[in-house]
Structure formats: structure tokens, C-alpha cells
XYZ file of C-alpha atoms in Angstrom:
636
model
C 67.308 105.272 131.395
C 70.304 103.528 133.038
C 71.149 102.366 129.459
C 70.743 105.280 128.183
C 72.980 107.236 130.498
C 75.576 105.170 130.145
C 75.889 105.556 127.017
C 76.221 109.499 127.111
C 80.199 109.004 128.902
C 81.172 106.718 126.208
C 79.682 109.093 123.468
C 81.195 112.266 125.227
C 84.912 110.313 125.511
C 84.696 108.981 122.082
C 84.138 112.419 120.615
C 87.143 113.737 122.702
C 89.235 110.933 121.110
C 88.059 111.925 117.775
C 89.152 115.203 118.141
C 92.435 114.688 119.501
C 92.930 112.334 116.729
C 92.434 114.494 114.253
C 94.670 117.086 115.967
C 97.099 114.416 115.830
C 96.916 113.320 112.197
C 97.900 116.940 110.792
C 101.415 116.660 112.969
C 104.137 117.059 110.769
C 106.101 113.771 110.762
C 109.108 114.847 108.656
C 110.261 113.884 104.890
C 108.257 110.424 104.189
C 110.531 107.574 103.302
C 108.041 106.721 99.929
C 109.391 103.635 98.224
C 112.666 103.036 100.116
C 111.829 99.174 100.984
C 111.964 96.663 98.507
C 109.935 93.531 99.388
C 111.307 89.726 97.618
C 108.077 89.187 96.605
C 107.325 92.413 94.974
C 109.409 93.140 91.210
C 110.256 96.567 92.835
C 109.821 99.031 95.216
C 106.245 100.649 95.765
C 107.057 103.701 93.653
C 107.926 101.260 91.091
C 104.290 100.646 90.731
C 101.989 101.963 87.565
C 100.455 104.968 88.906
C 96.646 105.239 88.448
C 96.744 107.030 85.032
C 98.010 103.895 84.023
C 94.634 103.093 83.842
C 92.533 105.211 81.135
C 89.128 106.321 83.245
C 86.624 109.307 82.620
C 83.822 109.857 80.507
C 83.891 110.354 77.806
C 87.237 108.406 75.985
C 88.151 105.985 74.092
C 89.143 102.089 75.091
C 90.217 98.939 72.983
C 87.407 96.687 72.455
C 86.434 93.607 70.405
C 83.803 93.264 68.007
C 81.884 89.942 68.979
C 81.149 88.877 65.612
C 84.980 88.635 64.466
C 85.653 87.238 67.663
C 83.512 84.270 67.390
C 84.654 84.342 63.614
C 88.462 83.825 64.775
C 87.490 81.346 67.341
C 85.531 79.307 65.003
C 88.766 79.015 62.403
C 90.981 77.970 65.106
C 88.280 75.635 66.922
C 88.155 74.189 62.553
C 91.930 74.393 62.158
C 91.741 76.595 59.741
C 93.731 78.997 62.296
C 96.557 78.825 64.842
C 95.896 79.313 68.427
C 97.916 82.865 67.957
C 95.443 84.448 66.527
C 93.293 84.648 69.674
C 96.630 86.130 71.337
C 97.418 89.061 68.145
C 94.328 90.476 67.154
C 91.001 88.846 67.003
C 88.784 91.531 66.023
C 90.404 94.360 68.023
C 88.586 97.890 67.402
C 87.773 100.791 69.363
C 84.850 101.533 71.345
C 83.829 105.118 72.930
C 82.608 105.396 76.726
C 80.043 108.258 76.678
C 77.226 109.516 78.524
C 74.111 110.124 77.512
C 70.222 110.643 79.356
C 72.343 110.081 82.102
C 73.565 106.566 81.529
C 77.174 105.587 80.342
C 77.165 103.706 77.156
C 79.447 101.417 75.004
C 79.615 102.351 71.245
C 81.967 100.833 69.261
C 81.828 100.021 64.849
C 83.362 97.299 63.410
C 83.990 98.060 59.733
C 82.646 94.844 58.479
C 79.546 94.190 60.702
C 79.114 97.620 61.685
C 77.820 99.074 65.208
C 76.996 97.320 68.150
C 76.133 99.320 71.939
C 75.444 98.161 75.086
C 74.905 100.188 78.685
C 77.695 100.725 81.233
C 75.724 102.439 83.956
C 72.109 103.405 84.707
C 73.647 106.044 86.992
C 76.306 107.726 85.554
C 77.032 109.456 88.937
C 77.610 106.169 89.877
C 79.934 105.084 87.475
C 81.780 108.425 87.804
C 82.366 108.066 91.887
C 83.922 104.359 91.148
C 86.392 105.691 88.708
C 86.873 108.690 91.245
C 87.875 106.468 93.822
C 90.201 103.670 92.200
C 93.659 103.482 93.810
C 95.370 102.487 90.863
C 96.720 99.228 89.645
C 99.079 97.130 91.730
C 102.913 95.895 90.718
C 103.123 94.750 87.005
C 104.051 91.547 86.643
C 107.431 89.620 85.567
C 108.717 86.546 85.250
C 105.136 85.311 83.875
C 106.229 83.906 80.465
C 104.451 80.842 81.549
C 101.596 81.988 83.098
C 100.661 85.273 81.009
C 101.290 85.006 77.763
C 97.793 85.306 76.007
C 98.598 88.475 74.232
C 95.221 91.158 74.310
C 94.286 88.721 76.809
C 96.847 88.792 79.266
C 96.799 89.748 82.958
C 99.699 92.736 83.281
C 99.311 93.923 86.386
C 98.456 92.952 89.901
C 97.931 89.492 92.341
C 94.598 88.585 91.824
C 92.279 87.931 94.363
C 90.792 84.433 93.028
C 92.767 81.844 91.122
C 89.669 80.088 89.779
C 90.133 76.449 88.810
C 87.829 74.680 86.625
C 87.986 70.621 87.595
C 85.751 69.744 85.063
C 83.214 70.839 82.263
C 81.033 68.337 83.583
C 77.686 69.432 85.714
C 75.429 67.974 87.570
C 72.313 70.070 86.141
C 71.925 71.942 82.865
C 70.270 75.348 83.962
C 70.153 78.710 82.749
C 71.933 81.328 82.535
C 75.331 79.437 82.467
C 78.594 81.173 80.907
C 79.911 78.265 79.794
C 77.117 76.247 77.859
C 77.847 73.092 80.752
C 76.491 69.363 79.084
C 76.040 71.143 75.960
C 79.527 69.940 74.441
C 80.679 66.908 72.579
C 83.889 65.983 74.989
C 84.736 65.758 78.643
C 87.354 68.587 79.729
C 88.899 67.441 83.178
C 91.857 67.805 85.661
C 93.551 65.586 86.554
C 95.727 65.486 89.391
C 98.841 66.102 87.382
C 97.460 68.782 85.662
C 96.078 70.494 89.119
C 100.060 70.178 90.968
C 101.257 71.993 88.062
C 99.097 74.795 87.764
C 99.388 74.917 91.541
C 103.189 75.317 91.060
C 102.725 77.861 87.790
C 100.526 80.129 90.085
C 103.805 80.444 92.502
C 106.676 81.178 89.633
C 105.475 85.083 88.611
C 105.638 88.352 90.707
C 104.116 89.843 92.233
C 103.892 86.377 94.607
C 100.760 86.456 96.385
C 98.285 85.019 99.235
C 95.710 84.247 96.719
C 92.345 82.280 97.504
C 92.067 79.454 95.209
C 88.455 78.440 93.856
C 87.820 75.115 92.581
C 85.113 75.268 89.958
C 83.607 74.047 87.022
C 80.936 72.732 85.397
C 80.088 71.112 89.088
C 83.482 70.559 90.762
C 82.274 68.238 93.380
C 81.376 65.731 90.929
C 85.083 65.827 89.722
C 86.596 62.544 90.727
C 89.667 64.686 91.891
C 87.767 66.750 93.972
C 89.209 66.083 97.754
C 92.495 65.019 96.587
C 92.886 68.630 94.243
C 92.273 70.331 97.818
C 94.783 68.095 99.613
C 97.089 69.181 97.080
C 96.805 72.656 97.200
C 96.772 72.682 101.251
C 100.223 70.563 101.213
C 101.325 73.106 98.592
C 101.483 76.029 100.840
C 97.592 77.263 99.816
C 95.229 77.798 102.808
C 92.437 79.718 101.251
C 90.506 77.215 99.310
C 87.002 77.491 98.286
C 84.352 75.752 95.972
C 81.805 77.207 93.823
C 78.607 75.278 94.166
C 75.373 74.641 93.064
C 75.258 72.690 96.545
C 73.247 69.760 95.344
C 75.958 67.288 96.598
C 76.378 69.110 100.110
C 72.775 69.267 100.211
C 72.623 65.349 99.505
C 75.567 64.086 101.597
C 76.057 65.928 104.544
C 79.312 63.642 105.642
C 80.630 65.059 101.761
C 80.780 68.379 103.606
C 82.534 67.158 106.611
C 85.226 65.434 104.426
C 86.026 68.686 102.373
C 86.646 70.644 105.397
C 88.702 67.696 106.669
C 90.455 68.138 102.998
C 91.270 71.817 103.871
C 88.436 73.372 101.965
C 87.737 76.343 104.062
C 84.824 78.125 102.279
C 82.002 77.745 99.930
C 80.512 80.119 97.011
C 77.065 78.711 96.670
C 74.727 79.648 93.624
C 71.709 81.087 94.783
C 69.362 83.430 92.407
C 66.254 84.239 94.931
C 65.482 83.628 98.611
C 62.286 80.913 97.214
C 61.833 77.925 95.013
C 59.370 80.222 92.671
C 62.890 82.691 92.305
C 65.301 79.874 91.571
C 62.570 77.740 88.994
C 64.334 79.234 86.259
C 67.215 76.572 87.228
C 65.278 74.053 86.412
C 65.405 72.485 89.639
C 61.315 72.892 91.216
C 62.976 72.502 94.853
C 65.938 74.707 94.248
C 65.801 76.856 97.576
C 65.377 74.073 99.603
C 68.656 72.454 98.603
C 70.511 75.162 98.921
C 68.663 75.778 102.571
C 70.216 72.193 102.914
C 73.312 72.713 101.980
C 73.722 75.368 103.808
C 72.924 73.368 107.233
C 75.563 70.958 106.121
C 78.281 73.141 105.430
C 77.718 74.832 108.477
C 77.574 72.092 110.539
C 80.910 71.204 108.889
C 82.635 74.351 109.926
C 82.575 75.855 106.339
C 82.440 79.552 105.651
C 79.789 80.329 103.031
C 79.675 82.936 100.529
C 76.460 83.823 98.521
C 76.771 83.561 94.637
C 74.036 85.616 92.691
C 73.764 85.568 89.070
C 71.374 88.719 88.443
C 69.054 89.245 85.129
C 66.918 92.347 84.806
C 63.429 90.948 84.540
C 64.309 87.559 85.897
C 65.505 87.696 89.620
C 66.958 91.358 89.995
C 63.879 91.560 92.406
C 65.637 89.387 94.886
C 68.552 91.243 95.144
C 67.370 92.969 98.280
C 65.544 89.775 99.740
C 68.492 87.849 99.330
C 70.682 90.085 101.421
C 68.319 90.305 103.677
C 68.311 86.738 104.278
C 72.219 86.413 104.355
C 71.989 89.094 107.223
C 69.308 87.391 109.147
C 71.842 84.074 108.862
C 75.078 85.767 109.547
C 75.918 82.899 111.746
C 76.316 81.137 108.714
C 76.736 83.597 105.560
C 80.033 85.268 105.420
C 79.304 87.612 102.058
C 77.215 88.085 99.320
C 78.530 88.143 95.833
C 76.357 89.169 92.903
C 77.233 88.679 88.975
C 74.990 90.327 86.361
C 74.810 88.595 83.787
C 77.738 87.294 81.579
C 76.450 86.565 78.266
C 78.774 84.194 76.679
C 78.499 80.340 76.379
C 74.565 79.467 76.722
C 73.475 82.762 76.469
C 76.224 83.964 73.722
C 73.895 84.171 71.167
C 70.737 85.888 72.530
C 69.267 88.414 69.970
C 70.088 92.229 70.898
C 66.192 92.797 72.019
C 66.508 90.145 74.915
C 70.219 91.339 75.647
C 69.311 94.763 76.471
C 66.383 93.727 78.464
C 68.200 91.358 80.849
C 71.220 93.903 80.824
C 71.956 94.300 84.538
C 74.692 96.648 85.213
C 76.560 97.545 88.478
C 74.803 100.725 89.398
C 71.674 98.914 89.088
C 72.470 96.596 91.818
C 73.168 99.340 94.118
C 69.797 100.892 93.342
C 67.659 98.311 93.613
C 69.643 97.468 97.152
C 68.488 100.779 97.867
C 65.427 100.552 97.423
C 64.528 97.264 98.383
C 65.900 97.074 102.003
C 64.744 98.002 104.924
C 67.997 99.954 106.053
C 68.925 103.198 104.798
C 71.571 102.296 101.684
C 73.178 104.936 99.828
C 74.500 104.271 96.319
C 76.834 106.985 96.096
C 77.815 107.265 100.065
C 78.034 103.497 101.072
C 79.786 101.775 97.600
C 83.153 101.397 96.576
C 85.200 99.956 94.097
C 86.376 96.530 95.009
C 90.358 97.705 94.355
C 89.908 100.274 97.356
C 90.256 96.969 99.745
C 94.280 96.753 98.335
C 94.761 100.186 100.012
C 94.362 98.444 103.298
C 96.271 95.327 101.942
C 99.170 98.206 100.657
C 99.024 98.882 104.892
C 99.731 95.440 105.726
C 101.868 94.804 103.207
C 104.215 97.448 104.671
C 103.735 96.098 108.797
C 105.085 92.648 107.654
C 108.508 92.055 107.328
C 110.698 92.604 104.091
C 111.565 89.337 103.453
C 108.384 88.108 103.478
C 107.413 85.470 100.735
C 104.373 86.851 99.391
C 102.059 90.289 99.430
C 98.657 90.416 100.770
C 95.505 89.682 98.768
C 94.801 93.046 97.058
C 91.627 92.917 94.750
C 92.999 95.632 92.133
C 90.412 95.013 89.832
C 89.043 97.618 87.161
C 86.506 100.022 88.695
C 83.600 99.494 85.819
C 83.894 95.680 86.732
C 84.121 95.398 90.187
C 82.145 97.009 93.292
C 81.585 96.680 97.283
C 79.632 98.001 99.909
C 80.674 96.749 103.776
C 78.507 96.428 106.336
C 78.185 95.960 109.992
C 76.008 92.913 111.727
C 74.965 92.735 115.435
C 75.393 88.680 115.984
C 72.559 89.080 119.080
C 70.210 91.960 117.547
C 70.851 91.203 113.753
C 70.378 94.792 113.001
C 72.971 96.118 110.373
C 74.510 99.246 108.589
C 76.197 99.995 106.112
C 79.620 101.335 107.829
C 80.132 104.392 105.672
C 77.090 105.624 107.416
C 79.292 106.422 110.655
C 82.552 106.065 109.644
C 84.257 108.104 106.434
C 85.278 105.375 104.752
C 86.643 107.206 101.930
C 88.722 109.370 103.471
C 89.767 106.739 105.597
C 90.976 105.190 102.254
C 92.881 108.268 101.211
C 94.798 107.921 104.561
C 95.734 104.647 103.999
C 97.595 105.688 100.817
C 99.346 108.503 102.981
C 100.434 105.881 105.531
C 101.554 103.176 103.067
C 103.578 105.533 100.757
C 105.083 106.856 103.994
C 107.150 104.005 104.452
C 107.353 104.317 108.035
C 108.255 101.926 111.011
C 105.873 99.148 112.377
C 104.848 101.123 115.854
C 104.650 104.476 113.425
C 102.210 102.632 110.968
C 100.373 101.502 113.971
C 99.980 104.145 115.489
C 99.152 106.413 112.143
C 96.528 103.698 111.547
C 94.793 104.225 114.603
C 94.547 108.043 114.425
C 92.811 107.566 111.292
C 90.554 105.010 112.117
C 89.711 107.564 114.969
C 89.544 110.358 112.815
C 87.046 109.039 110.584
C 84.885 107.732 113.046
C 81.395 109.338 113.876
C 80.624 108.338 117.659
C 77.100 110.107 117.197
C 76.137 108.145 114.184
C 77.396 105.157 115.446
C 74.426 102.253 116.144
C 73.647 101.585 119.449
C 75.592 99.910 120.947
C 78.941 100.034 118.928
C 81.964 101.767 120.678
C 85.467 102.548 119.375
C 86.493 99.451 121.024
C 84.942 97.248 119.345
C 87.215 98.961 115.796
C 89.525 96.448 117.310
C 87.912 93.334 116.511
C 86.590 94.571 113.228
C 90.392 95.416 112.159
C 91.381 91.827 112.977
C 88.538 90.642 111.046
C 89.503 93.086 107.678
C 92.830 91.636 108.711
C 92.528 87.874 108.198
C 90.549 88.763 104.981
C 93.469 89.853 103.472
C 96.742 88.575 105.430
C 97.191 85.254 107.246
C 99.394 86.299 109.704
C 98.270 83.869 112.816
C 97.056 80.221 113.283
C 93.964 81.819 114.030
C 93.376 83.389 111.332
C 89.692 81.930 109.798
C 88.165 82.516 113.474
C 89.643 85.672 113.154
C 88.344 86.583 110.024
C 84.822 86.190 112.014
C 85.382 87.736 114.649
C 85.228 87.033 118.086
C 82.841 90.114 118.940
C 79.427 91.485 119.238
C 79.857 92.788 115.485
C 80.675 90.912 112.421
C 82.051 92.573 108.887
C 79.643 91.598 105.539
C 80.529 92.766 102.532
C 78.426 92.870 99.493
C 79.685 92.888 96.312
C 79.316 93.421 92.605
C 81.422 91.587 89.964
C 80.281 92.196 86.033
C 82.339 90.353 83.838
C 82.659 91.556 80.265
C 80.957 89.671 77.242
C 81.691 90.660 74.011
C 79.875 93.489 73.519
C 81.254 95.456 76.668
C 84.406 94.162 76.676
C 87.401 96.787 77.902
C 90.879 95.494 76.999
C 92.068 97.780 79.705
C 90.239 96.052 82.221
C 91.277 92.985 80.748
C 94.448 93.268 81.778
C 93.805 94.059 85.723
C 91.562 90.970 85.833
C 91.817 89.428 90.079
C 90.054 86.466 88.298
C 91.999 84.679 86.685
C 91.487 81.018 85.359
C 93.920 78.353 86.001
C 94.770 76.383 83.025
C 97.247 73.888 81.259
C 97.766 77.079 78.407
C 98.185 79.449 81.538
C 96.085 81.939 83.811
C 93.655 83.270 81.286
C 91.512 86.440 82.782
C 88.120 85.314 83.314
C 85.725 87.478 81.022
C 88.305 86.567 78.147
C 88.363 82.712 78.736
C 84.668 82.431 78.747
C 84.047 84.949 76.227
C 86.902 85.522 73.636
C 87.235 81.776 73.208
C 89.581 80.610 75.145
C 87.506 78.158 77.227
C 86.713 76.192 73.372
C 90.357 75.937 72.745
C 91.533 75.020 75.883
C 89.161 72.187 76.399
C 89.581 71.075 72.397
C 93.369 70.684 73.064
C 93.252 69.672 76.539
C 90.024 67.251 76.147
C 89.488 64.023 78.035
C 87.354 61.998 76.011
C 84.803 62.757 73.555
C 81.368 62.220 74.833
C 81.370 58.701 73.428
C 83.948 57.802 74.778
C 83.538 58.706 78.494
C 79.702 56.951 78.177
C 81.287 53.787 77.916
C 84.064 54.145 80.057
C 82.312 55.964 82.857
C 78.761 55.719 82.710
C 76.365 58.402 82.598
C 76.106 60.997 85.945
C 72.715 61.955 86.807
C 71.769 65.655 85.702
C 68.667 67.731 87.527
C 66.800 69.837 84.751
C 63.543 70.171 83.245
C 61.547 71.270 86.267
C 62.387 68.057 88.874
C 62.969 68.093 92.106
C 66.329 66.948 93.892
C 65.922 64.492 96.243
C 67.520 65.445 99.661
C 67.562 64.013 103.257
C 66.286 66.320 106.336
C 64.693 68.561 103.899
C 62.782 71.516 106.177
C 64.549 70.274 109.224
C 67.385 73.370 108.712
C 67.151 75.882 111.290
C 67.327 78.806 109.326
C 65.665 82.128 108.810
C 64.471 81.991 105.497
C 60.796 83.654 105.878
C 59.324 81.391 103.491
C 56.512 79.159 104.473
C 56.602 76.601 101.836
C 57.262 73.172 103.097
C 59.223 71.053 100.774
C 58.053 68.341 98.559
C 58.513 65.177 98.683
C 61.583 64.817 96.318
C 62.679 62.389 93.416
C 65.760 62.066 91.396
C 65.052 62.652 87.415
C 65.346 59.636 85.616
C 67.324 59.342 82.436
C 67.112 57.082 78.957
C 69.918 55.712 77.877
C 69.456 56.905 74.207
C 71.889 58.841 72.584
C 69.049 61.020 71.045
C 67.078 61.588 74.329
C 66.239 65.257 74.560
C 66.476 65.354 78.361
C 70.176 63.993 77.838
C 71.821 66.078 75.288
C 75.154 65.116 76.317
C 76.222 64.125 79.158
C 72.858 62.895 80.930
């Protein structure tokens, strides 16, 4: 009862608060200063930027698209040399493609005159896909000075930071497992960085504006077999870059735990690791039998090593979609260790480019999709169209934070200002002790909150005025009675330092920061669909926050790994041909076919994982040296 009472005061004070807040917030302030401040590493002022009917949104209309067969056509003459690499940049099969609803989904229709209509789904919610359009901000600064960088014609970033600068170390992998975007150990050459080629794109990704704080991901293939590996991470830490991550199918981590401890020594500071279901049964489709417990592994090791880890889903209706809901509950019941969840439906270029029409449109997966099933299959209360947002609403905080720092500052925050059919979020709260969670837009109107953050950036005001504008709406929004227990208006405080570090290093501190020091951590769950060919939107093209570093540039990532670039780049860019690196290098071991991976400690971890399977007694596969071996393909 003591409890209990004690809580009442708090509740009664924070409701008094509340209201005086929003008493407050209507207080006319005078003529706002909108766009007065330049900032060095903007092109302009913020009224220089596009403003959001910029981007075309609304159902129906019509969009640029691609038809995939003349795509793969054009690709194919310049892969043959029958073509010139301009000819991906001018027009490789451009048509247009209608955005419609119908039986309540939003659909892709688009007719190519020569191999005539293809369709695809958008949306199995087209409430859904309406709200996310609804609540886009708009698209950031358009960028200059990018002749280098950008220059990839229909494929070209035009707008906007980025969030990720993904960097692919090598096409080589150390399993060949399905799906996989890019068709790894399926090629006749070796594509790889070297450490030339990684200072250089390093200094590219600093010569455009917008300059940004962007969070470099070292990829692949499987980056940490890339000889280059550590040193590509020194680099970019002596460079200036502090947020630098890996994405991971963890077998190495899992297999050498000092390997973890080195990276972090390296600088590495987080970890994207692949994970398609919470149990080696949901993960068999890797090809891996002991999947799960590798990545359970892994986990322990990067942990241990200090490393922030980030969930990597790659979602197929039919295949794992089930574990959608499992698998967050498993990051939330391992907070401790899991910092977010990202999930990708689906990308079907590369290995899966050529699937016939009856299989695409049964492993389809869309956006509002994920949210449903997350609905459904947690335990927690999860409302598609009250607790998601479009990723680009985070750069309305950034826009805040942007304006508090000071206006010769070198760089702008990270703001994610990605397209809203392509990119989604939904934050949540996590009690460290209790491990019970909610999704904050449950107690706190996040989307109003958002619209106030516009109002307070465009304002233009003073540091103590933005302050103190940001706290009356944090208070305004803020339900005290539908709070959980045990959350107070206090503890807004740490969770602002933690959204904070997210998107602004402004303090030494800032990775414990970003994790709070309190009783409640932020996780956010997102949704990133990138666009094949047959959904491909030009105009979301061009707001891509994932782009991929190369020696031709920063290509967005759906048009790299679908459009073609990813063949040409490697063809000009290549190595060695597959021959050629045999006898130089040797052959690196690949997991596939159903083996296991053979790792040390395995079912020692100390996580929550709910699954009672002990692990089996694990073996490394064994490869042939012959040329023709059908476990080896090509690089085995």
C-alpha cells in the first residue's frame, strides 16, 4: 500500500506539470527567426531545404520506376562490353509505375512496352502505408559539391546525410546461405578492399555537403574474414569516424572470442548480427544445423568485449515471418546485451533475382506486415497505427540538435531522412530490473511531440530558449496516468541523453550514454525494405541513408545490389579471378549444406533464450579440393 501511495503525489505533481506545460507552450514568443543561421556544414540555411512536397507521396500517383527485365538486359551488355558503364547512369529501362490501392492493399503496377506488366504489393494495410506518408518530415539539405561521390545518374543520392555509410570489404563469405542479395561464393572473381581503397573512400565520404556524423558499417560478403578487417577500423577511427559497426553472420566472434576483444580494441563500437529466428529449427534455412547457437555465442563474446549489438532480421513470408515477434521478445529479455532490432524483408536481387513471380509474391513481406504480425505475436499491447513511425521522423529531433550546437560546427547530426515506403520504427521502453516494456507512444504523444520539434527547430531560437521549449513539450506530451509503473518525468532525462548520443556525439561519454545510466533503456525496432526491381521508386532512390561506399562512388543501396551496380563495380574493381586467388591464397572454409559450426563454450552463454535444446557436438565441413566439387562452387 506504501508503494502504492507513494506513487499517487508523484502522479498528482506530474499531472500539474503537464498542465502548466501545456499552458506554457501556447505563449506567444514573438516573430520566429526561421532560417536566419547558416551552419558550415550545411549548403544553406534551413529554409534552404526541399520542402516535403519535394517528395511525391499519396495514393494514388504516379512514380519513376524500372522495368527489371531491361534492367538486367542493360547490365548484361555492359557486364559483355557491348555497353558503356553510362548507360546504367541515363536510362536503363526507366518507365512509370502507378501506386494504387486496391482490397485495401497498396500496389505497384507499372508496363514496360516490350515485356509488358509486372505488379508487386506495397502494403497489406493501406492505412498503414497512408499514416507513414502522413507523417514524413520531408527530405533533408540537397547535396553539393558531390561530383565525386554522387554521380550515378537515376541512381544518385540528392538529398540528405545518410545514416549508414555501408562498406563492403569483400565479396568473399564464410557460408553460402539463403536468401543473400548479393549471390556471395557464387562469382568467378574476388572483389576486395584494400587498405588504399578503404582511406580513400573514407576521405570521399568527408568532401560533399551536407557533412555529417555518419555510422560507418563494414560489410560484405563476411567482412571479418577480410584480411583488412582491424586495420580498415583503425583507419576510419584515426580518420575522425567513431561510429563503426560490422555486419555479421557472427561465426568468427562466435569462434574466437579474443577476435571480439581486438575489434573493440580497433574502435569497432557495435555489431549488426544476422539472425532469422530465436532456434536452430528457424535459422536451418542458413544452412548452418547449429545456427542459433553461434549466434547465442557470439553474442556472449561481443558482450563480454564491450560491443553494442544490433539484431539483423532478414524476413520471408512463409519462411521465418513467424519469428518476428519471438525474436523481439528475446532481444527484450537480453537488453543487457541487445541494443535494437533491425528487420529487412526480403530484397530479391542477387541469389534470389530470378525467383519465378509465384514464389515472389508468396515470400513478399512488406512493412505493414511486420507491424502486424508484431502485433499480434507479442505479449504487450502493440499498435500498428499508434506506436510506428517512419524512420525520417528521428531527423526532426536531430533538426533540434542540430540547432543547440554551435554554428561553426563541422558536421550535422545523423538524421535518417529516408523515404517513408522504405523505412519504419517503433521505440520502446525497457525496465533493466523488471524487463517489462512498452511501446512509448502508449504514454507519451509521440507524434505530436514530433510536430513540436519542427516548431522549435524552424524557430531558430537561442540555446536556453530551445531548451527550455524542448522541455515544455516533452511535458506536454507526456501521459503521467498511462505511464508504467514505475516511470516518472524524471527519468525523460536520461532517456533524452540516450536519444541524444544516438544521434550527436557531443561528450566523451557518449556510447555509455547512448545506454543509459538509468532504470529505463530506449529499443527501437525497425523496418528497412529495400527495393528490388519490381518495386523500385526512383524517388526513394534518391533519399537513400544507405548508401554503399565504393571506388565508382556512394551508390544507394537497393540500386547497387539491384540495378547492377554491384556486377560492374566488382568486374572493374576485381581482385583476382577465382583461379587466381586459389593459388595465391588458398581456399577459406565455407559452412553450408546443413553442418554444424564448430564453436568453443557452446551452451555455456548466460542468456535468455527459452530454448531447451542443448547444442551438438560441432564439426567444421570439410572441403575437396576439386574445381568441380558441388559443395565448393567457388570459393570453397
Amino acid at each position: 500500500m506504501s508503494r502504492i501511495s507513494n506513487a499517487l503525489p508523484q502522479r498528482l505533481i506530474e499531472r500539474a506539470l503537464c498542465a502548466i506545460s501545456e499552458i506554457a507552450w501556447r505563449v506567444p514568443l514573438g516573430t520566429a527567426r526561421k532560417g536566419q543561421r547558416a551552419s558550415s556544414w550545411a549548403p544553406g540555411k534551413p529554409s534552404d531545404r526541399p520542402s516535403r512536397s519535394a517528395i511525391p507521396l499519396g495514393v494514388p500517383r504516379t512514380t519513376r520506376s524500372v522495368c527489371p527485365d531491361c534492367v538486367i538486359e542493360t547490365r548484361n551488355a555492359v557486364l559483355d562490353g557491348r555497353a558503356d558503364i553510362n548507360v546504367l547512369k541515363r536510362d536503363p529501362g526507366v518507365i512509370n509505375a502507378e501506386i494504387i490501392e486496391e482490397a485495401g492493399r497498396v500496389l505497384m503496377r507499372k508496363i514496360c512496352q516490350i515485356h509488358g506488366p509486372f505488379e508487386d504489393v506495397l502494403a497489406t494495410d493501406a492505412a498503414f502505408f497512408r499514416r507513414m506518408e502522413r507523417l514524413y518530415p520531408g527530405p533533408d539539405f540537397a547535396c553539393t559539391e558531390d561530383e565525386l561521390v554522387h554521380n550515378h545518374g537515376i541512381s544518385s543520392v540528392r538529398c540528405g546525410r545518410g545514416a549508414f555509410l555501408v562498406f563492403d570489404l569483400t565479396n568473399r563469405c564464410n557460408m553460402k546461405c539463403w536468401p543473400c542479395f548479393m549471390d556471395a561464393n557464387a562469382v568467378g572473381h574476388v572483389h576486395e578492399l584494400d587498405l588504399d581503397d578503404i582511406k580513400l573512400i573514407l576521405e570521399r565520404a568527408r568532401s560533399f555537403k551536407p557533412r555529417r556524423e555518419i555510422n560507418i558499417l563494414f560489410s560484405g560478403g563476411e567482412p571479418t574474414i577480410s584480411p583488412f578487417f582491424l586495420d580498415a577500423i583503425r583507419s576510419a577511427r584515426e580518420m575522425g569516424f567513431k561510429r563503426l559497426h560490422v555486419a555479421t553472420n557472427g561465426i568468427r566472434f562466435a569462434q574466437d572470442a579474443d577476435f571480439a576483444q581486438q575489434a573493440r580494441e580497433a574502435g569497432l563500437h557495435s555489431v549488426f548480427l544476422q539472425l532469422d529466428g530465436v532456434s536452430d529449427e528457424s535459422n536451418s534455412h542458413r544452412g548452418v544445423s547449429n545456427l542459433f547457437r553461434v549466434k547465442q555465442q557470439a553474442m556472449s563474446n561481443l558482450a563480454n568485449a564491450g560491443l553494442r549489438i544490433t539484431l539483423q532480421v532478414t524476413v520471408a513470408n512463409g519462411v521465418n515471418n513467424d519469428q518476428a515477434g519471438p525474436i523481439v521478445e528475446f532481444a527484450l529479455r537480453n537488453v543487457d546485451k541487445v541494443f535494437s532490432v533491425v528487420f529487412q524483408p526480403i530484397m530479391f536481387t542477387g541469389r534470389d533475382e530470378d525467383v519465378t513471380d509465384d514464389r515472389r509474391y508468396a515470400q513478399r513481406y512488406t512493412l505493414s506486415q511486420l507491424a502486424a504480425d508484431l502485433g499480434s505475436q507479442m505479449s504487450t499491447e502493440w499498435e500498428p497505427l499508434r506506436d510506428w513511425f517512419p524512420t525520417a521522423a528521428i531527423s526532426q529531433f536531430s533538426d533540434v540538435l542540430d540547432l543547440l550546437q554551435p554554428s561553426d560546427s563541422a558536421e550535422g547530426s545523423v538524421a535518417p531522412n529516408e523515404h517513408p515506403d522504405w523505412g519504419v520504427m517503433s521505440p520502446l521502453i525497457v525496465n533493466r530490473r523488471t524487463g517489462f516494456w512498452v511501446p512509448i507512444a502508449r504514454f507519451f504523444n509521440l507524434e505530436r511531440f514530433n510536430r513540436d520539434l519542427q516548431i522549435i527547430a524552424n524557430s531558430g531560437r537561442g540555446k536556453a530558449l530551445t531548451y527550455a521549449r524542448l522541455a515544455l513539450a516533452i511535458l506536454r506530451n507526456y501521459s503521467p496516468d498511462l505511464a508504467p509503473s514505475g516511470f516518472s518525468v524524471v527519468d525523460f532525462v536520461d532517456l533524452f541523453r540516450q536519444c541524444s548520443a544516438r544521434t550527436r556525439i557531443a561528450s566523451p561519454t557518449w556510447e555509455r550514454d547512448e545506454r543509459g545510466t538509468g532504470e529505463w533503456v530506449t529499443t527501437i525496432v525497425y523496418g528497412q525494405w529495400f527495393q528490388d526491381l519490381v518495386v523500385q521508386n526512383l524517388a526513394a532512390i534518391e533519399t537513400s541513408m544507405t548508401p554503399v561506399a565504393t571506388q565508382e562512388g556512394e551508390i544507394p543501396f537497393s540500386a547497387y545490389n539491384s540495378v547492377g551496380w554491384r556486377q560492374v563495380v566488382e568486374q572493374l574493381h576485381r581482385t583476382a579471378t577465382l583461379p587466381q586467388w586459389h593459388r595465391q591464397h588458398g581456399r577459406h572454409a565455407i559452412h553450408a549444406k546443413g553442418n554444424l559450426v564448430q564453436i568453443l563454450g557452446a551452451g555455456k552463454d548466460t542468456m535468455d533464450c527459452r530454448d531447451g535444446a542443448l547444442a551438438q557436438k560441432a564439426a567444421t565441413l570439410s572441403y575437396c579440393e576439386s574445381e568441380s566439387c558441388p559443395t565448393n562452387d567457388s570459393f570453397g
